[in-house]
XYZ file of C-alpha atoms in Angstrom:
249
model
C 81.978 75.180 110.057
C 81.093 76.914 106.807
C 82.881 80.187 106.045
C 81.532 82.722 103.558
C 84.097 85.119 102.093
C 83.097 88.183 100.087
C 85.494 89.382 97.381
C 85.406 92.401 95.068
C 86.750 93.060 91.573
C 88.718 96.335 91.547
C 91.354 98.101 89.472
C 94.720 96.471 90.188
C 96.610 98.354 92.889
C 99.632 98.753 90.586
C 97.603 100.610 87.957
C 97.564 104.410 87.866
C 93.878 105.311 87.910
C 92.627 107.709 85.230
C 89.489 109.829 85.442
C 87.173 110.002 82.428
C 87.277 113.193 80.370
C 83.717 114.089 81.389
C 84.466 113.528 85.108
C 81.668 110.966 85.330
C 83.867 108.273 86.868
C 87.056 106.235 86.578
C 88.165 105.035 83.144
C 88.086 101.215 83.191
C 88.743 100.656 79.474
C 91.646 98.228 78.941
C 92.581 98.446 82.628
C 93.916 95.445 84.540
C 91.440 94.290 87.183
C 92.250 92.162 90.231
C 90.856 90.976 93.528
C 90.743 93.701 96.162
C 93.894 93.266 98.354
C 91.888 93.205 101.606
C 89.670 90.503 100.080
C 92.783 88.431 99.319
C 93.605 88.610 103.032
C 90.059 87.469 103.851
C 90.368 84.459 101.516
C 93.775 83.576 102.970
C 92.414 83.650 106.518
C 89.532 81.351 105.576
C 91.938 78.917 103.895
C 94.182 78.904 106.972
C 91.201 78.143 109.200
C 90.325 75.222 106.930
C 93.916 73.967 107.016
C 93.720 74.010 110.843
C 90.604 71.858 110.684
C 88.358 74.635 111.984
C 86.426 75.102 108.736
C 84.937 72.370 106.571
C 83.818 74.475 103.599
C 84.737 77.871 102.131
C 82.261 79.647 99.869
C 83.368 82.823 98.091
C 80.856 85.349 96.830
C 81.234 88.389 94.616
C 78.755 90.973 93.393
C 79.460 92.504 90.021
C 79.645 91.910 86.266
C 80.184 88.571 84.536
C 83.916 89.335 84.406
C 84.052 89.044 88.213
C 84.120 85.266 87.682
C 87.848 85.758 87.064
C 88.374 86.916 90.655
C 86.169 84.117 91.973
C 88.263 81.558 90.073
C 91.358 83.098 91.670
C 89.789 82.610 95.110
C 88.960 79.006 94.195
C 92.577 78.485 93.156
C 93.706 79.836 96.524
C 91.694 77.170 98.335
C 87.979 78.023 98.360
C 85.592 75.140 97.619
C 82.884 76.830 95.563
C 81.804 80.264 94.411
C 78.680 82.370 94.012
C 78.409 85.366 91.677
C 75.532 87.777 92.142
C 75.616 89.257 88.672
C 74.903 92.957 88.303
C 76.188 95.521 85.825
C 75.001 98.421 87.985
C 77.313 100.548 90.113
C 76.160 99.416 93.541
C 76.639 101.336 96.762
C 77.644 99.737 100.062
C 74.082 99.300 101.333
C 72.953 97.502 98.165
C 75.966 95.192 98.388
C 75.254 94.511 102.072
C 71.624 93.657 101.275
C 72.699 91.223 98.559
C 75.269 89.642 100.878
C 72.570 89.334 103.547
C 70.451 87.363 101.047
C 73.420 85.082 100.293
C 74.057 84.631 104.048
C 70.415 83.628 104.518
C 70.770 81.126 101.673
C 74.121 79.627 102.694
C 73.807 79.834 106.513
C 77.564 80.230 107.235
C 78.892 80.290 110.782
C 81.546 82.875 109.911
C 81.568 85.649 107.303
C 84.905 87.257 106.409
C 85.265 90.442 104.352
C 88.067 92.864 103.603
C 87.700 95.968 105.770
C 87.370 98.136 102.644
C 87.809 98.125 98.882
C 90.635 100.177 97.387
C 88.372 101.728 94.743
C 85.670 103.393 96.843
C 87.470 103.207 100.239
C 84.113 103.316 102.027
C 84.749 100.789 104.830
C 80.986 100.305 105.215
C 79.826 96.955 103.830
C 80.971 94.735 106.702
C 79.361 96.937 109.339
C 76.130 97.253 107.334
C 76.011 93.484 106.877
C 76.428 93.073 110.630
C 73.472 95.387 111.236
C 71.281 93.604 108.669
C 72.060 90.084 109.925
C 72.259 90.875 113.617
C 75.553 88.928 113.780
C 78.348 89.900 116.154
C 81.153 91.679 114.326
C 84.871 92.211 114.734
C 86.308 94.857 112.424
C 89.927 95.636 111.427
C 91.086 92.171 112.497
C 94.816 91.566 112.915
C 94.354 88.116 114.514
C 91.495 85.605 114.410
C 91.140 82.533 116.657
C 88.107 80.252 116.642
C 87.396 78.291 119.815
C 84.196 76.273 120.073
C 81.222 78.513 119.440
C 83.244 81.710 119.835
C 85.766 83.606 117.729
C 88.335 85.875 119.352
C 89.277 88.814 117.163
C 92.241 91.061 117.896
C 91.380 94.326 116.191
C 93.476 97.376 115.467
C 92.313 100.590 117.114
C 93.840 104.075 117.414
C 95.400 103.298 120.797
C 96.863 99.919 119.834
C 94.923 96.643 119.861
C 91.663 95.396 121.323
C 90.534 91.764 121.622
C 86.828 90.966 121.418
C 85.107 87.594 121.913
C 82.239 87.063 119.485
C 79.543 84.409 119.581
C 79.114 82.560 116.298
C 77.717 83.261 113.774
C 79.880 86.336 113.359
C 81.281 88.777 110.822
C 84.978 89.652 110.637
C 86.576 92.349 108.485
C 90.293 91.980 107.798
C 93.129 94.452 108.199
C 96.538 94.413 106.512
C 98.472 92.765 109.342
C 96.208 89.717 109.644
C 98.250 87.622 107.194
C 100.198 87.586 103.932
C 98.175 86.006 101.098
C 99.709 83.090 99.208
C 100.137 82.788 95.461
C 97.950 80.361 93.555
C 99.935 77.451 92.116
C 99.434 76.373 88.511
C 97.894 72.982 89.478
C 95.408 74.739 91.756
C 94.566 77.247 89.027
C 93.730 74.326 86.727
C 91.659 72.601 89.438
C 89.754 75.834 90.096
C 88.314 75.709 86.583
C 86.334 72.601 87.561
C 85.064 73.864 90.913
C 81.369 74.884 91.032
C 80.473 78.516 90.394
C 76.818 79.496 90.807
C 75.446 82.641 89.133
C 72.485 84.409 90.738
C 70.594 87.582 89.891
C 69.557 90.208 92.463
C 65.884 89.684 91.568
C 66.180 85.979 92.370
C 67.396 86.937 95.843
C 64.486 89.322 96.315
C 66.744 92.360 96.658
C 66.204 95.770 95.057
C 69.514 97.460 94.246
C 68.240 100.917 93.334
C 70.792 103.374 94.687
C 69.885 106.364 96.801
C 73.294 107.915 96.156
C 74.291 109.666 92.930
C 77.863 110.471 91.912
C 77.985 114.063 90.705
C 81.639 114.359 89.736
C 84.920 112.451 89.970
C 88.159 114.428 89.879
C 91.816 113.472 90.033
C 93.833 114.877 92.957
C 95.399 118.271 92.328
C 98.960 118.058 91.022
C 101.563 118.713 93.685
C 104.389 121.154 93.048
C 107.909 119.784 92.978
C 109.875 119.768 96.200
C 113.206 121.481 96.812
C 116.393 120.601 98.652
C 117.809 122.823 101.367
C 121.420 123.019 102.450
C 120.926 123.419 106.186
C 118.452 123.180 109.039
C 118.480 126.954 109.341
C 117.413 127.320 105.708
C 114.667 124.732 106.227
C 113.328 126.606 109.255
C 113.469 129.901 107.362
C 111.449 128.511 104.435
C 108.898 126.817 106.696
C 108.450 130.084 108.563
C 108.476 132.644 105.760
C 107.398 130.733 102.639
C 105.225 127.853 103.804
C 104.121 129.802 106.901
C 103.536 126.627 108.893
C 105.609 127.645 111.924
């Protein structure tokens, strides 16, 4: 089985995001970038499936600038076999990304595609579902457990009421949730080996995909500053303030 894993380059989750002075977007100058945490979970799951003997090859793909090769090399160090970068300096929306991934799926013909359920920069939670619609593959979103058996994959997915298990016919698409696994750290020997693993660079035009966006960002603003909290001495005082000052009860 070949597994295709999509990864995204985002601002590191430990970094405090700053908005540009003109409110045109997020300031990325001299900011630490990393692999999206949900994508790390997707890579880890693919590596575990390979360690179980379920998968024979793991291909990681990213769509973004040349610098995204750094995140692909990280995925290779974690256990992926080869990487594909669809190079684009444009700010792509979810549909454009899904179309490009569909072209890569057509080229690679994987039996299983694993993505993070969402990226922590845009928080859209759309690409996996759009890719499922474009490919016609069965999909299991918000996965907290994945088991491959023959030509089916059972996905336990998190829903509002608890958990739901769905059986999908391969090929299929799975999007990962936080509780699926805990990603490993790349060892130094594997980081060195990753430098020699193949990394193919493609352009959107070569895949026959137009990435013109139909969505325009008008303004980006930081959240409003919250006022400082206060301490109360008793439950009665808390109730009084909630009733008369906050007016929530």
